Protein backbone atom coordinates (compact mmCIF):
# COMPACT_ATOMS: atom_id res chain seq x y z
CA MET A 1 63.92 44.77 -25.61
CA ASN A 2 63.79 41.17 -24.30
CA GLU A 3 62.42 43.08 -20.82
CA ASN A 4 59.77 44.51 -22.23
CA LEU A 5 58.54 41.21 -24.31
CA LYS A 6 58.75 39.36 -21.01
CA PHE A 7 56.44 41.89 -19.36
CA LYS A 8 53.84 41.88 -22.26
CA THR A 9 53.89 38.21 -22.09
CA LEU A 10 53.15 38.13 -18.36
CA LEU A 11 50.74 40.80 -18.87
CA LEU A 12 49.11 38.72 -21.35
CA GLN A 13 48.98 35.75 -19.18
CA TYR A 14 47.48 37.77 -16.35
CA ARG A 15 44.31 38.92 -18.50
CA GLN A 16 43.89 35.64 -19.89
CA PHE A 17 43.65 33.70 -16.44
CA PRO A 18 42.81 36.18 -13.87
CA LYS A 19 40.96 33.85 -11.67
CA LYS A 20 43.39 31.31 -11.75
CA ILE A 21 46.07 33.62 -10.42
CA THR A 22 43.96 35.23 -7.83
CA ASN A 23 42.15 32.60 -6.58
CA SER A 24 45.32 30.26 -5.81
CA SER A 25 45.37 29.27 -2.26
CA PRO A 26 47.80 26.84 -0.73
CA ARG A 27 45.18 25.38 1.49
CA PRO A 28 41.45 24.70 1.07
CA THR A 29 39.08 27.10 2.72
CA PRO A 30 37.61 25.09 5.69
CA ARG A 31 33.99 24.85 5.56
CA PHE A 32 32.30 25.23 9.15
CA PHE A 33 29.17 23.20 10.58
CA GLN A 34 25.94 25.12 10.68
CA ASP A 35 22.92 23.66 12.55
CA VAL A 36 19.97 24.97 10.66
CA GLN A 37 21.46 24.07 7.25
CA THR A 38 22.12 20.53 8.51
CA PHE A 39 18.77 19.05 9.68
CA SER A 40 15.10 19.68 7.80
CA THR A 41 11.91 18.16 8.13
CA LYS A 42 10.49 15.80 5.45
CA LYS A 43 7.74 17.62 4.95
CA ALA A 44 9.88 20.88 3.91
CA LYS A 45 12.30 18.85 2.07
CA GLY A 46 10.22 16.54 0.68
CA THR A 47 12.32 13.34 0.59
CA PRO A 48 11.56 10.95 -2.08
CA ARG A 49 10.89 7.38 -0.91
CA ASP A 50 11.46 5.64 -4.62
CA SER A 51 15.45 5.52 -4.23
CA LEU A 52 16.30 2.12 -2.85
CA PRO A 53 19.18 1.62 -0.22
CA PRO A 54 22.21 0.52 -0.96
CA ARG A 55 22.56 -2.90 -1.43
CA PRO A 56 24.33 -5.22 1.19
CA PRO A 57 27.96 -6.24 0.51
CA VAL A 58 27.92 -10.25 -1.16
CA LYS A 59 30.42 -12.16 0.75
CA SER A 60 31.65 -15.44 -0.68
CA ALA A 61 29.64 -15.81 -3.42
CA PRO A 62 31.68 -17.12 -6.56
CA PRO A 63 30.08 -17.22 -9.92
CA VAL A 64 27.34 -19.93 -10.24
CA SER A 65 29.25 -21.57 -12.98
CA ARG A 66 31.69 -23.03 -10.56
CA ILE A 67 29.58 -24.42 -8.15
CA PHE A 68 26.80 -25.88 -10.03
CA PRO A 69 28.38 -27.41 -13.70
CA HIS A 70 25.17 -28.92 -14.49
CA ARG A 71 21.66 -26.71 -14.39
CA PRO A 72 20.03 -26.80 -10.66
CA VAL A 73 16.26 -28.15 -10.19
CA GLU A 74 14.01 -25.08 -10.15
CA ARG A 75 10.67 -26.72 -9.12
CA ALA A 76 8.77 -25.45 -6.10
CA GLN A 77 10.28 -26.93 -2.85
CA ILE A 78 9.10 -26.47 0.88
CA VAL A 79 11.80 -24.47 2.93
CA SER A 80 11.58 -25.35 6.69
CA PHE A 81 14.20 -25.93 9.41
CA ARG A 82 11.18 -27.90 11.20
CA SER A 83 11.32 -31.69 12.38
CA GLN A 84 7.60 -32.38 10.77
CA HIS A 85 8.73 -31.12 7.26
CA SER A 86 11.41 -32.18 4.80
CA ASN A 87 13.07 -29.25 2.89
CA GLY A 88 12.84 -31.46 -0.23
CA SER A 89 9.42 -32.06 -0.32
CA PHE A 90 7.42 -30.30 -3.18
CA LEU A 91 4.26 -28.02 -2.80
CA GLY A 92 2.20 -29.49 -5.18
CA ASN A 93 2.21 -31.33 -8.34
CA SER A 94 1.04 -29.05 -10.81
CA SER A 95 4.29 -26.91 -10.32
CA ASN A 96 6.38 -29.76 -11.20
CA ASN A 97 4.50 -30.43 -14.51
CA ASP A 98 3.34 -26.71 -15.66
CA ARG A 99 5.90 -24.15 -16.93
CA ASN A 100 3.99 -21.61 -14.68
CA LEU A 101 5.27 -20.74 -11.26
CA TYR A 102 3.89 -22.13 -8.37
CA PHE A 103 3.54 -18.68 -6.71
CA GLU A 104 1.40 -17.86 -10.08
CA GLN A 105 -0.55 -20.81 -9.80
CA GLU A 106 -1.83 -20.69 -6.05
CA PHE A 107 -2.04 -17.23 -5.68
CA GLU A 108 -3.68 -14.10 -7.29
CA ILE A 109 -1.32 -11.35 -7.88
CA ILE A 110 -3.47 -7.95 -6.96
CA CYS A 111 -0.77 -5.76 -6.70
CA LYS A 112 2.52 -4.47 -5.78
CA ILE A 113 2.88 -3.40 -2.73
CA GLY A 114 7.08 -2.86 -1.76
CA MET A 115 10.12 -3.46 -3.27
CA GLY A 116 14.20 -2.59 -1.88
CA SER A 117 17.34 -4.04 -1.93
CA PHE A 118 16.21 -7.67 -0.72
CA GLY A 119 13.22 -7.97 -3.66
CA GLU A 120 9.54 -7.62 -4.02
CA VAL A 121 6.33 -7.74 -1.75
CA TYR A 122 3.36 -8.43 -3.43
CA LYS A 123 -0.35 -8.24 -2.09
CA VAL A 124 -2.05 -11.64 -3.34
CA LYS A 125 -5.45 -13.52 -2.58
CA SER A 126 -5.06 -17.04 -1.94
CA LYS A 127 -6.81 -19.72 -4.27
CA GLU A 128 -6.87 -22.40 -1.46
CA ASP A 129 -8.53 -20.45 1.55
CA GLY A 130 -9.45 -17.06 -0.11
CA LYS A 131 -7.57 -14.91 2.42
CA LEU A 132 -5.03 -12.11 1.54
CA TYR A 133 -1.51 -12.70 2.33
CA ALA A 134 1.61 -10.64 1.66
CA VAL A 135 4.47 -12.51 -0.41
CA LYS A 136 8.05 -11.82 -0.49
CA ARG A 137 9.97 -12.61 -3.60
CA SER A 138 13.88 -12.02 -3.68
CA HIS A 139 15.29 -9.85 -6.37
CA GLU A 140 18.12 -12.05 -7.64
CA ARG A 141 18.52 -15.80 -8.22
CA PHE A 142 21.00 -17.68 -5.68
CA ARG A 143 24.30 -16.76 -6.49
CA GLY A 144 25.81 -19.99 -5.46
CA ASP A 145 25.34 -22.19 -2.12
CA ALA A 146 26.70 -19.58 0.25
CA ASP A 147 24.17 -17.20 -0.79
CA ARG A 148 21.18 -19.43 -0.75
CA ARG A 149 22.12 -20.68 2.86
CA ARG A 150 22.54 -16.98 3.88
CA LYS A 151 19.16 -16.31 2.65
CA LEU A 152 17.54 -19.26 3.57
CA GLU A 153 18.57 -18.39 7.15
CA GLU A 154 15.76 -15.71 6.88
CA VAL A 155 13.33 -18.88 7.25
CA ALA A 156 15.17 -20.28 10.10
CA LYS A 157 14.86 -17.29 12.39
CA HIS A 158 10.98 -17.05 11.45
CA GLU A 159 10.36 -20.65 12.55
CA THR A 160 12.64 -20.32 15.93
CA LEU A 161 10.75 -17.04 16.88
CA PRO A 162 7.44 -17.76 18.46
CA PRO A 163 4.32 -15.90 17.46
CA HIS A 164 3.93 -12.51 18.91
CA PRO A 165 1.02 -9.76 18.46
CA ASN A 166 3.94 -7.19 17.43
CA CYS A 167 5.51 -9.01 14.93
CA VAL A 168 4.45 -9.90 11.68
CA THR A 169 2.95 -13.91 11.55
CA PHE A 170 5.26 -15.95 9.36
CA TYR A 171 3.16 -18.57 7.29
CA ARG A 172 5.55 -20.47 5.13
CA ALA A 173 8.01 -20.24 2.64
CA TRP A 174 9.50 -21.89 -0.57
CA GLU A 175 12.16 -22.00 -3.25
CA GLU A 176 11.67 -21.96 -7.07
CA ARG A 177 13.68 -21.35 -9.95
CA GLN A 178 16.59 -20.12 -7.70
CA ARG A 179 14.23 -17.48 -5.88
CA LEU A 180 13.21 -17.33 -2.32
CA TYR A 181 9.42 -16.68 -1.70
CA ILE A 182 7.96 -15.98 1.96
CA GLN A 183 4.29 -16.02 2.47
CA ALA A 184 3.55 -13.61 5.42
CA GLU A 185 0.81 -11.53 7.39
CA LEU A 186 -0.63 -8.66 5.15
CA CYS A 187 -0.67 -5.32 6.99
CA LYS A 188 -2.78 -2.12 6.26
CA ILE A 189 0.31 0.18 5.33
CA SER A 190 4.10 0.49 6.03
CA PHE A 191 5.27 3.28 8.57
CA SER A 192 6.81 5.06 6.33
CA GLU A 193 4.17 5.21 4.10
CA TYR A 194 1.93 6.31 6.85
CA THR A 195 4.66 9.03 7.97
CA ASP A 196 4.88 10.41 4.52
CA GLN A 197 1.04 11.31 4.46
CA HIS A 198 1.03 12.31 8.21
CA HIS A 199 3.84 14.98 8.83
CA GLU A 200 2.29 16.07 12.15
CA MET A 201 1.77 13.34 14.58
CA LEU A 202 0.13 13.48 18.15
CA GLU A 203 2.12 12.39 20.81
CA GLU A 204 -0.14 9.59 21.88
CA GLY A 205 0.10 8.17 18.58
CA ILE A 206 3.98 8.23 18.62
CA TRP A 207 3.86 6.69 22.40
CA ASN A 208 1.84 3.93 20.97
CA PHE A 209 4.51 3.41 18.45
CA LEU A 210 7.00 3.42 20.62
CA VAL A 211 5.49 0.93 23.20
CA ASP A 212 4.60 -1.62 20.28
CA LEU A 213 7.95 -1.50 18.81
CA LEU A 214 9.72 -1.97 22.30
CA MET A 215 7.36 -4.92 22.74
CA ALA A 216 8.72 -6.55 19.62
CA VAL A 217 12.12 -5.92 20.35
CA LYS A 218 12.07 -7.52 23.67
CA HIS A 219 10.67 -10.44 21.98
CA LEU A 220 13.49 -10.93 19.70
CA HIS A 221 15.71 -9.99 22.63
CA ASP A 222 14.65 -12.69 24.73
CA HIS A 223 15.13 -15.16 22.25
CA ASN A 224 18.62 -13.95 21.80
CA LEU A 225 18.06 -12.41 18.25
CA VAL A 226 19.14 -8.88 17.12
CA HIS A 227 16.95 -7.41 14.19
CA MET A 228 20.04 -5.02 12.61
CA ASP A 229 17.18 -3.07 10.36
CA ILE A 230 14.69 -1.65 12.45
CA LYS A 231 13.47 1.22 10.49
CA PRO A 232 9.94 2.53 9.31
CA GLU A 233 10.01 0.61 6.17
CA ASN A 234 10.09 -2.38 8.09
CA ILE A 235 7.31 -1.17 10.49
CA PHE A 236 3.89 -2.15 9.42
CA ILE A 237 0.54 -1.16 10.54
CA SER A 238 -2.24 -4.03 10.94
CA TYR A 239 -5.81 -3.47 10.25
CA ASP A 240 -6.21 -3.18 14.32
CA ASN A 241 -3.94 -0.05 13.98
CA ILE A 242 -1.23 -1.93 16.05
CA CYS A 243 2.44 -1.58 15.05
CA LYS A 244 4.20 -4.98 14.20
CA LEU A 245 7.97 -5.28 13.22
CA GLY A 246 8.98 -7.25 10.10
CA ASP A 247 11.51 -8.35 7.36
CA PHE A 248 13.90 -10.47 9.65
CA GLY A 249 16.68 -10.52 6.58
CA LEU A 250 19.18 -9.44 8.63
CA VAL A 251 18.37 -11.14 12.12
CA LEU A 252 21.46 -11.95 13.94
CA ASP A 253 21.66 -14.47 16.37
CA VAL A 254 23.88 -13.35 19.32
CA SER A 255 23.66 -16.67 21.69
CA LYS A 256 26.65 -17.92 22.81
CA GLY A 257 28.89 -19.61 20.36
CA SER A 258 27.47 -18.00 17.56
CA ASP A 259 29.53 -17.10 14.28
CA LEU A 260 29.37 -13.27 13.54
CA SER A 261 31.53 -13.08 10.34
CA GLU A 262 28.20 -13.10 8.30
CA ALA A 263 26.94 -9.91 10.09
CA GLN A 264 25.47 -7.25 8.27
CA GLU A 265 24.44 -3.94 9.43
CA GLY A 266 21.23 -2.09 7.87
CA ASP A 267 20.01 1.25 6.67
CA PRO A 268 23.10 3.74 7.55
CA LYS A 269 20.38 6.35 8.64
CA TYR A 270 19.51 4.46 11.49
CA ILE A 271 22.32 1.93 12.24
CA ALA A 272 24.20 2.33 15.66
CA PRO A 273 27.62 4.10 16.17
CA GLU A 274 29.52 0.79 17.54
CA LEU A 275 28.85 -0.85 14.32
CA MET A 276 31.43 1.06 12.92
CA ASP A 277 33.83 -1.08 14.98
CA GLY A 278 32.14 -4.12 14.44
CA LYS A 279 30.54 -4.44 17.75
CA PHE A 280 27.25 -6.31 17.08
CA GLY A 281 24.61 -6.95 19.84
CA LYS A 282 21.33 -5.77 21.40
CA PRO A 283 22.03 -2.47 21.97
CA ALA A 284 21.86 -1.76 18.22
CA ASP A 285 18.20 -2.43 17.99
CA VAL A 286 17.72 0.13 21.02
CA PHE A 287 19.47 3.01 19.17
CA SER A 288 17.68 2.48 15.65
CA LEU A 289 14.43 2.39 17.56
CA GLY A 290 15.59 5.48 19.16
CA MET A 291 16.32 7.02 15.97
CA ALA A 292 13.34 5.95 14.20
CA THR A 293 11.44 7.27 17.54
CA LEU A 294 13.51 10.87 16.99
CA GLU A 295 12.36 11.06 12.96
CA LEU A 296 8.78 10.39 13.76
CA ALA A 297 8.41 12.88 16.75
CA GLY A 298 10.38 15.68 14.95
CA ASP A 299 9.17 14.77 11.33
CA LEU A 300 13.04 14.86 10.74
CA ASP A 301 14.95 14.40 7.62
CA LEU A 302 17.61 12.18 8.95
CA PRO A 303 20.74 12.41 7.06
CA ARG A 304 22.92 9.37 5.33
CA GLY A 305 26.35 10.87 6.45
CA GLU A 306 28.49 13.88 6.68
CA GLU A 307 28.20 16.06 9.52
CA GLY A 308 24.58 15.68 10.75
CA TRP A 309 25.23 11.71 10.82
CA HIS A 310 28.07 12.39 13.29
CA LEU A 311 26.48 14.79 15.26
CA LEU A 312 23.31 12.52 15.51
CA ARG A 313 26.12 9.68 16.99
CA SER A 314 27.49 12.24 19.06
CA GLY A 315 24.74 12.85 21.56
CA THR A 316 23.73 15.94 19.74
CA ILE A 317 19.97 16.15 19.45
CA PRO A 318 18.31 18.78 17.22
CA GLU A 319 16.04 20.50 20.36
CA GLU A 320 14.15 22.71 17.92
CA PHE A 321 12.42 20.12 16.53
CA LEU A 322 11.12 18.59 19.63
CA ARG A 323 10.08 21.97 21.35
CA ASP A 324 6.30 21.19 21.37
CA LYS A 325 6.87 17.41 22.74
CA SER A 326 6.81 16.70 26.57
CA PHE A 327 10.01 16.21 28.77
CA ASP A 328 8.95 12.48 29.07
CA LEU A 329 9.48 11.71 25.62
CA LYS A 330 12.49 13.97 24.96
CA TYR A 331 14.37 12.11 27.81
CA VAL A 332 13.30 8.58 26.43
CA ILE A 333 14.52 9.75 23.02
CA ARG A 334 18.05 10.86 24.85
CA GLN A 335 18.53 8.08 26.78
CA MET A 336 18.10 5.61 23.54
CA LEU A 337 20.31 7.56 21.51
CA ASP A 338 23.35 7.52 24.08
CA PRO A 339 26.31 6.82 22.01
CA ASP A 340 28.09 4.40 24.43
CA PRO A 341 26.60 0.93 24.15
CA ARG A 342 27.27 0.33 27.60
CA SER A 343 25.69 3.11 29.27
CA ARG A 344 22.55 2.79 26.79
CA PRO A 345 19.40 1.48 28.54
CA THR A 346 18.17 -2.10 27.63
CA VAL A 347 14.63 -2.92 26.35
CA ASP A 348 13.65 -4.20 29.65
CA GLN A 349 15.09 -1.00 31.21
CA VAL A 350 13.11 1.84 28.74
CA LEU A 351 9.99 -0.26 29.57
CA ALA A 352 10.93 0.44 33.14
CA PHE A 353 10.88 3.83 32.96
CA PRO A 354 7.60 5.45 34.96
CA TYR A 355 5.58 7.05 31.76
CA VAL A 356 6.57 4.18 29.55
CA ARG A 357 5.45 1.99 31.97
CA ARG A 358 2.13 3.68 32.28
CA MET A 359 1.61 4.04 28.24
CA TRP A 360 2.25 -0.09 27.92
CA LYS A 361 -0.24 -0.42 30.58
CA ARG A 362 -2.97 1.57 28.65
CA ARG A 363 -1.88 0.06 25.39
CA ARG A 364 -2.36 -3.55 27.08
CA ARG A 365 -5.86 -2.65 27.88
CA GLU A 366 -6.59 -1.21 24.23
CA TYR A 367 -5.35 -4.35 22.92
CA VAL A 368 -7.37 -6.54 25.02
CA MET A 369 -10.37 -4.59 24.31
CA LYS A 370 -10.04 -5.01 20.61
CA SER A 371 -9.34 -8.62 21.26
CA VAL A 372 -12.77 -9.02 23.12
CA ILE A 373 -14.46 -6.87 20.36
CA ASN A 374 -13.06 -9.04 17.97
CA SER A 375 -14.19 -12.03 19.33
CA ILE A 376 -17.65 -11.10 19.83
CA LYS A 377 -17.56 -9.97 16.12
CA ALA A 378 -16.56 -13.24 15.16
CA MET A 379 -19.03 -15.09 17.38
CA PHE A 380 -21.66 -13.11 16.08
CA PHE A 381 -20.77 -13.68 12.15
CA ARG A 382 -20.72 -17.31 13.19
CA LEU A 383 -24.44 -17.23 14.51
CA LEU A 384 -25.45 -15.24 11.42
CA GLN A 385 -23.94 -17.67 9.60
CA PHE A 386 -25.65 -20.92 11.30
CA VAL A 387 -28.73 -18.95 11.59
CA PHE A 388 -28.69 -18.60 7.63
CA MET A 389 -27.84 -22.55 7.62
CA ILE A 390 -30.85 -23.43 9.55
CA THR A 391 -33.23 -21.41 7.57
CA SER A 392 -31.86 -22.94 4.23
CA VAL A 393 -32.00 -26.47 5.49
CA PHE A 394 -35.51 -25.90 6.95
CA SER A 395 -36.66 -23.85 3.41
CA PHE A 396 -35.30 -26.37 1.33
CA PRO A 397 -38.14 -29.14 1.50
CA VAL A 398 -41.11 -26.25 1.42
CA LYS A 399 -39.35 -25.12 -1.72
CA LYS A 400 -39.56 -28.63 -3.27
CA ILE A 401 -42.90 -29.23 -1.99
CA ARG A 402 -44.33 -26.05 -3.79
CA GLU A 403 -42.30 -26.77 -6.92
CA ARG A 404 -44.13 -29.99 -7.18
CA GLN A 405 -47.93 -28.48 -6.69
CA VAL A 406 -47.09 -25.72 -9.05
CA PRO A 407 -46.40 -28.04 -11.99
CA SER A 408 -49.66 -30.31 -11.37
CA SER A 409 -51.98 -27.74 -11.74
CA SER A 410 -50.64 -26.10 -14.68
CA SER A 411 -50.28 -29.24 -16.50
CA HIS A 412 -54.23 -29.89 -16.12
CA ASN A 413 -54.76 -26.36 -17.12
CA THR A 414 -52.63 -27.15 -20.11
CA SER A 415 -54.57 -30.39 -21.27
CA TYR A 416 -58.36 -28.79 -20.50
CA SER A 417 -57.15 -25.80 -23.26
CA SER A 418 -55.45 -28.37 -25.71
CA GLY A 419 -58.92 -30.18 -25.92
CA TYR A 420 -60.98 -27.56 -25.60
CA PRO A 421 -59.93 -24.37 -27.11
CA LEU A 422 -61.49 -21.31 -25.42
CA ASP A 423 -63.41 -18.83 -27.40
CA HIS A 424 -62.43 -15.65 -26.52
CA SER A 425 -64.48 -13.88 -29.55
CA ILE A 426 -67.39 -11.46 -28.56
CA SER A 427 -70.62 -11.48 -30.78
CA ASP A 428 -72.87 -8.59 -31.15
CA ASP A 429 -75.82 -10.71 -29.58
CA ASP A 430 -73.98 -10.98 -26.36
CA CYS A 431 -74.16 -7.41 -26.35
CA PHE A 432 -77.98 -7.15 -26.28
CA GLU A 433 -80.09 -7.82 -22.89
CA ASP A 434 -82.82 -10.54 -22.70
CA ASP A 435 -85.74 -8.30 -23.11
CA ILE A 436 -85.02 -7.36 -26.63
CA SER A 437 -87.75 -8.51 -28.97
CA ILE A 438 -89.39 -7.26 -32.15
CA HIS A 439 -91.81 -5.14 -30.05
CA ASN A 440 -89.03 -3.44 -28.05
CA ASN A 441 -86.48 -2.73 -30.42
CA SER A 442 -84.68 0.63 -31.09
CA VAL A 443 -82.33 -0.72 -33.53
CA GLY A 444 -84.93 -1.75 -36.02
CA ALA A 445 -88.44 -1.07 -37.29
CA PRO A 446 -90.66 -4.69 -38.73
CA LEU A 447 -91.75 -4.49 -42.46
CA ASP A 448 -94.60 -6.82 -42.07
CA SER A 449 -96.64 -7.26 -39.01
CA SER A 450 -98.46 -10.72 -40.64
CA SER A 451 -97.42 -14.21 -39.25
CA SER A 452 -96.94 -17.27 -41.18
CA SER A 453 -99.18 -20.55 -40.36
CA ASP A 454 -95.63 -22.80 -40.37
CA GLY A 455 -94.77 -21.41 -37.00
CA PHE A 456 -91.99 -19.36 -38.48
CA SER A 457 -92.39 -15.66 -38.02
CA SER A 458 -92.44 -13.33 -41.14
CA GLU A 459 -91.17 -10.30 -39.10
CA PHE A 460 -87.67 -9.58 -39.96
CA ILE A 461 -85.56 -6.96 -38.09
CA VAL A 462 -83.96 -4.45 -40.56
CA PRO A 463 -81.40 -2.37 -38.91
CA SER A 464 -81.90 1.21 -39.43
CA ARG A 465 -78.09 1.63 -39.81
CA PRO A 466 -75.46 -1.18 -40.55
CA MET A 467 -73.91 -1.73 -37.06
CA PRO A 468 -70.02 -2.32 -36.73
CA ARG A 469 -69.02 -5.75 -35.66
CA HIS A 470 -66.09 -6.02 -33.12
CA ALA A 471 -64.19 -9.47 -33.01
CA PHE A 472 -61.94 -10.39 -30.46
CA THR A 473 -60.62 -13.73 -31.35
CA THR A 474 -57.70 -14.99 -30.06
CA PRO A 475 -55.77 -17.23 -32.31
CA VAL A 476 -54.93 -20.58 -30.86
């Protein structure tokens, strides 16, 4: 009896939980890597661009109340590490006495053109010179003195680096209400937005992109600076169709004796594998640029992790996305994505490749031609301004003389008309001719042909029918 009861109980449990009993396994089922399912194009997947990258970790940032017990000064102050500027000088007196921001007083905000973990970027028009600029404002307030120094280091890197045609031009920076503002050159579009609109790019455009960015990275490396965050979001296309590198927020100084404890890596989709071991250096920029070139050449949707991320950093490149590309381009991408930073070529070595060198010379000739054309346009515009100025100078006295002559004649006519009003009425007598008489009149007939002795004619013209009178009198 007890055995039958146990059997029925087990049978009931089996019917209630069949999946739990049948699918139980002592070990998890292994999942094998599939090349086809790992990589895909951005056009097919429709990668959204509105998702923000993860924020970098905050190091040594205790609460503000512990560091600043009193309320800090929130007026606009210049941020500069140059000797001719003092870091505490005010930008303008209006910002000190007004509740409005200096940013809102000195600039006309047109629209927001970018947003990320660092903050927001606005397209503005300066009220001082009327030119267009891009102003980047930090997203959060300073969390302390250490956080403030770390963010202001970007300004120091901008001022240390000399201007270059392939780097976004820096103009000035200021801090206001515990936020950092950076005024920089305004470009036409970011490269990430351009690639979202153009999924199939010609190889000539890819070479132009690569050569421009190689020159920008070379400029940084020649000054012992590493960008650490090369990606399409930080690459911009100017109005002259020149690619420029921007956003120096994570730029690292690798000169002798520099402290790398505060170094931070950039976007995980583009970082080099040696950064996982804490090895920061110039080869990391070469790898990031090679990854961005691979994404551009194959319209590849780069993975953020898992198997695809490790495959790209182990030397495996999806060849199916580069079938229509030349051998030289694929060779350069493979060399730049070398997993070993010691065998990875430097920027100068990549520029020394024969095909890259030819493309660089062609690109330099194009840049010189554009510079000459822009100079000619500027000279022609100045010439037009000069001609317009000369014309205005000589035409102004003539205009004044004419204005003086016109009122004198008009005043004379006015005085004459006021003293002797003109009569614009029309009489019936004015309509007759001079030869009209009593003997030749078709309008009336004489009543009597006799004449008086006093000289007055006794003949009267009586009209056969009354004639209407029309008066065209203009009131004075």
